[in-house]
Amino acid sequence: QVQLVESGGGLVQAGGSLRLSCAASGRIFSIYTMGWFRQAPGKEREFVAASRWAGGMTSYGDSVKGRFTISRDNAKNMVYLQMNSLKPEDTAVYYCAGCREWPAGNDRMYTSWGQGTQVTVSS
């Protein structure tokens, strides 16, 4: 199994930036894709970003394109989500997830999930 732990969430003013981190442990060799999803109260889970663990292939949800960047540090078993130009509608619990293949935004294909970290953007 794979364990994922998110951190870095918090309260930020609109227009500001945050960087989320996801630490992976366990059977990391089984992960091909790492993704970020978010869910606001009363809303469906939304795809944010995904990347091959080895890099070179990324995908972003339409609402975050040009503002968010996914990256990873394989030596540290870490995945990051740099969030710039934050908007109040970005407020949600953010989850990192892993998959053995490349499903990008298809959350049903992800088999490993973190516990989530809260991001709140004030207007």
Coordinates of N, CA and C in Angstrom, one line a residue, residues 11-106:
L11 N -4.8 29.7 5.6 CA -5.6 30.9 5.2 C -4.8 31.9 4.5
V12 N -5.2 32.4 3.3 CA -4.5 33.3 2.5 C -5.5 34.3 1.9
Q13 N -5.0 35.5 1.7 CA -5.8 36.6 1.1 C -5.9 36.3 -0.4
A14 N -7.0 36.7 -1.0 CA -7.2 36.6 -2.5 C -6.0 37.3 -3.2
G15 N -5.5 36.6 -4.2 CA -4.3 37.1 -4.9 C -3.0 36.5 -4.4
G16 N -3.1 35.9 -3.3 CA -1.9 35.4 -2.7 C -1.5 34.0 -3.2
S17 N -0.5 33.4 -2.5 CA 0.0 32.1 -3.0 C 0.2 31.1 -1.8
L18 N 0.1 29.9 -2.1 CA 0.4 28.8 -1.1 C 1.0 27.7 -1.9
R19 N 1.8 26.9 -1.2 CA 2.4 25.7 -1.8 C 2.0 24.5 -0.9
L20 N 1.3 23.5 -1.5 CA 0.9 22.3 -0.8 C 2.0 21.2 -1.0
S21 N 2.2 20.4 0.0 CA 3.1 19.3 -0.2 C 2.4 18.0 0.1
C22 N 2.9 16.9 -0.5 CA 2.4 15.6 -0.3 C 3.5 14.6 -0.1
A23 N 3.7 14.0 1.0 CA 4.7 13.1 1.3 C 4.2 11.7 1.1
A24 N 4.9 10.9 0.2 CA 4.5 9.5 -0.1 C 5.5 8.5 0.6
S25 N 4.9 7.4 1.0 CA 5.7 6.4 1.6 C 5.0 5.0 1.3
G26 N 5.7 3.9 1.6 CA 5.2 2.6 1.3 C 5.6 2.2 -0.1
R27 N 4.7 1.6 -0.8 CA 5.0 1.0 -2.1 C 5.0 2.1 -3.2
I28 N 6.0 3.0 -3.1 CA 6.0 4.2 -4.0 C 6.3 3.7 -5.4
F29 N 7.0 2.6 -5.6 CA 7.4 2.1 -6.9 C 6.2 1.8 -7.7
S30 N 5.0 1.6 -7.1 CA 3.8 1.2 -7.8 C 3.1 2.5 -8.3
I31 N 3.5 3.7 -8.0 CA 2.8 4.9 -8.4 C 3.4 5.3 -9.8
Y32 N 2.5 5.6 -10.7 CA 2.8 6.1 -12.0 C 2.4 7.6 -12.1
T33 N 1.2 7.9 -11.6 CA 0.6 9.2 -11.6 C 0.3 9.7 -10.2
M34 N 0.7 11.0 -10.0 CA 0.2 11.7 -8.8 C -0.7 12.8 -9.2
G35 N -1.8 13.0 -8.4 CA -2.8 14.0 -8.7 C -3.2 14.8 -7.5
W36 N -3.7 15.9 -7.8 CA -4.3 16.8 -6.8 C -5.8 17.0 -7.1
F37 N -6.7 16.8 -6.1 CA -8.1 17.0 -6.2 C -8.5 17.9 -5.1
R38 N -9.7 18.5 -5.2 CA -10.2 19.4 -4.1 C -11.7 19.2 -4.0
Q39 N -12.2 19.5 -2.8 CA -13.6 19.4 -2.6 C -14.1 20.4 -1.6
A40 N -15.0 21.2 -2.0 CA -15.6 22.2 -1.2 C -16.9 21.7 -0.6
P41 N -17.4 22.2 0.6 CA -18.6 21.7 1.2 C -19.8 21.8 0.2
G42 N -20.5 20.7 0.1 CA -21.6 20.6 -0.8 C -21.3 20.5 -2.3
K43 N -20.0 20.4 -2.6 CA -19.6 20.3 -4.0 C -19.0 18.9 -4.3
E44 N -19.0 18.6 -5.6 CA -18.4 17.4 -6.1 C -16.9 17.5 -6.0
R45 N -16.2 16.4 -5.9 CA -14.7 16.4 -5.9 C -14.3 16.9 -7.3
E46 N -13.3 17.8 -7.3 CA -12.9 18.4 -8.6 C -11.4 18.1 -8.8
F47 N -11.1 17.8 -10.1 CA -9.8 17.6 -10.5 C -9.0 18.9 -10.5
V48 N -7.8 18.9 -10.0 CA -6.9 20.1 -10.0 C -5.7 19.9 -10.9
A49 N -5.0 18.9 -10.7 CA -3.7 18.7 -11.5 C -3.2 17.3 -11.3
A50 N -2.5 16.8 -12.3 CA -1.9 15.5 -12.3 C -0.5 15.5 -13.0
S51 N 0.3 14.7 -12.6 CA 1.7 14.6 -13.2 C 2.2 13.1 -13.1
R52 N 2.9 12.7 -14.1 CA 3.7 11.5 -14.0 C 4.7 11.6 -12.9
W53 N 4.8 10.5 -12.1 CA 5.8 10.5 -11.0 C 7.2 10.8 -11.6
A54 N 7.5 10.3 -12.8 CA 8.8 10.5 -13.5 C 8.8 11.9 -14.1
G55 N 7.8 12.6 -14.2 CA 7.7 13.9 -14.8 C 7.5 13.8 -16.3
G56 N 7.4 15.0 -17.0 CA 7.3 15.0 -18.4 C 5.9 15.0 -18.9
M57 N 4.9 14.8 -18.1 CA 3.5 14.8 -18.5 C 2.7 15.4 -17.4
T58 N 1.9 16.4 -17.7 CA 1.1 17.1 -16.7 C -0.3 17.4 -17.3
S59 N -1.3 17.6 -16.4 CA -2.6 17.9 -16.8 C -3.2 18.8 -15.7
Y60 N -4.0 19.8 -16.1 CA -4.6 20.7 -15.2 C -6.1 20.9 -15.4
G61 N -6.9 21.1 -14.4 CA -8.3 21.4 -14.5 C -8.4 22.8 -15.1
D62 N -9.5 23.1 -15.8 CA -9.6 24.4 -16.5 C -9.6 25.5 -15.5
S63 N -10.2 25.4 -14.4 CA -10.3 26.5 -13.4 C -9.0 26.9 -12.8
V64 N -7.9 26.1 -13.0 CA -6.6 26.4 -12.3 C -5.5 26.6 -13.3
K65 N -5.8 26.4 -14.6 CA -4.7 26.5 -15.6 C -4.1 27.9 -15.6
G66 N -2.8 28.0 -15.7 CA -2.1 29.3 -15.6 C -1.9 29.8 -14.2
R67 N -2.5 29.2 -13.2 CA -2.3 29.7 -11.8 C -1.6 28.6 -10.9
F68 N -1.9 27.4 -11.2 CA -1.4 26.3 -10.3 C -0.3 25.5 -11.1
T69 N 0.7 25.0 -10.4 CA 1.7 24.2 -11.0 C 2.0 23.0 -10.1
I70 N 1.9 21.8 -10.7 CA 2.3 20.6 -10.0 C 3.7 20.2 -10.3
S71 N 4.4 19.8 -9.3 CA 5.8 19.4 -9.4 C 6.1 18.2 -8.4
R72 N 7.3 17.7 -8.5 CA 7.6 16.6 -7.6 C 9.1 16.5 -7.4
D73 N 9.5 16.0 -6.3 CA 10.9 15.7 -6.0 C 11.0 14.2 -5.6
N74 N 11.4 13.5 -6.6 CA 11.4 12.0 -6.4 C 12.4 11.6 -5.4
A75 N 13.5 12.3 -5.2 CA 14.5 11.9 -4.2 C 14.0 12.0 -2.8
K76 N 13.0 12.9 -2.6 CA 12.4 13.1 -1.3 C 11.0 12.5 -1.2
N77 N 10.6 11.8 -2.3 CA 9.2 11.2 -2.3 C 8.2 12.2 -2.0
M78 N 8.3 13.4 -2.6 CA 7.4 14.5 -2.4 C 6.7 15.0 -3.7
V79 N 5.5 15.4 -3.6 CA 4.8 16.1 -4.7 C 4.2 17.4 -4.2
Y80 N 4.3 18.4 -5.0 CA 3.9 19.8 -4.6 C 2.8 20.3 -5.5
L81 N 2.1 21.3 -5.0 CA 1.1 22.0 -5.7 C 1.3 23.5 -5.4
Q82 N 1.9 24.2 -6.3 CA 2.1 25.7 -6.2 C 0.9 26.4 -6.7
M83 N 0.3 27.2 -5.8 CA -1.0 27.8 -6.1 C -0.8 29.3 -6.0
N84 N -0.9 30.0 -7.2 CA -0.7 31.4 -7.3 C -2.1 32.1 -7.7
S85 N -2.1 33.4 -7.5 CA -3.3 34.2 -7.8 C -4.6 33.5 -7.3
L86 N -4.6 33.2 -6.0 CA -5.7 32.4 -5.4 C -6.9 33.3 -5.4
K87 N -8.1 32.6 -5.6 CA -9.4 33.2 -5.6 C -10.2 32.6 -4.5
P88 N -11.2 33.3 -4.0 CA -12.1 32.7 -2.9 C -12.7 31.3 -3.4
E89 N -13.0 31.2 -4.7 CA -13.5 29.9 -5.1 C -12.6 28.8 -5.1
D90 N -11.3 29.0 -4.8 CA -10.3 28.0 -4.6 C -10.4 27.3 -3.2
T91 N -11.2 27.9 -2.3 CA -11.4 27.4 -1.0 C -11.9 26.0 -1.0
A92 N -11.2 25.1 -0.4 CA -11.6 23.6 -0.4 C -10.6 22.8 0.4
V93 N -11.0 21.6 0.6 CA -10.0 20.6 1.1 C -9.3 20.0 -0.1
Y94 N -8.0 20.1 0.0 CA -7.2 19.6 -1.1 C -6.6 18.2 -0.8
Y95 N -6.7 17.3 -1.7 CA -6.2 15.9 -1.5 C -5.2 15.6 -2.6
C96 N -4.1 14.8 -2.2 CA -3.3 14.2 -3.2 C -3.6 12.8 -3.3
A97 N -3.3 12.2 -4.5 CA -3.7 10.9 -4.8 C -2.7 10.2 -5.8
G98 N -2.7 8.9 -5.7 CA -1.8 8.2 -6.6 C -2.5 7.1 -7.4
C99 N -1.9 6.8 -8.5 CA -2.5 5.8 -9.4 C -1.4 5.0 -10.1
R100 N -1.6 3.8 -10.5 CA -0.6 3.0 -11.2 C -0.5 3.3 -12.7
E101 N -1.5 4.1 -13.2 CA -1.5 4.4 -14.6 C -1.7 5.9 -14.8
W102 N -2.1 6.4 -16.0 CA -2.3 7.8 -16.3 C -3.8 8.1 -16.5
P103 N -4.5 8.2 -15.4 CA -5.9 8.6 -15.6 C -6.2 10.1 -15.6
A104 N -5.2 10.9 -15.3 CA -5.3 12.3 -15.2 C -6.4 12.7 -14.3
G105 N -7.6 13.3 -14.8 CA -8.6 13.8 -13.9 C -9.7 12.8 -13.5
N106 N -9.6 11.5 -13.9 CA -10.5 10.5 -13.5 C -10.2 10.0 -12.1

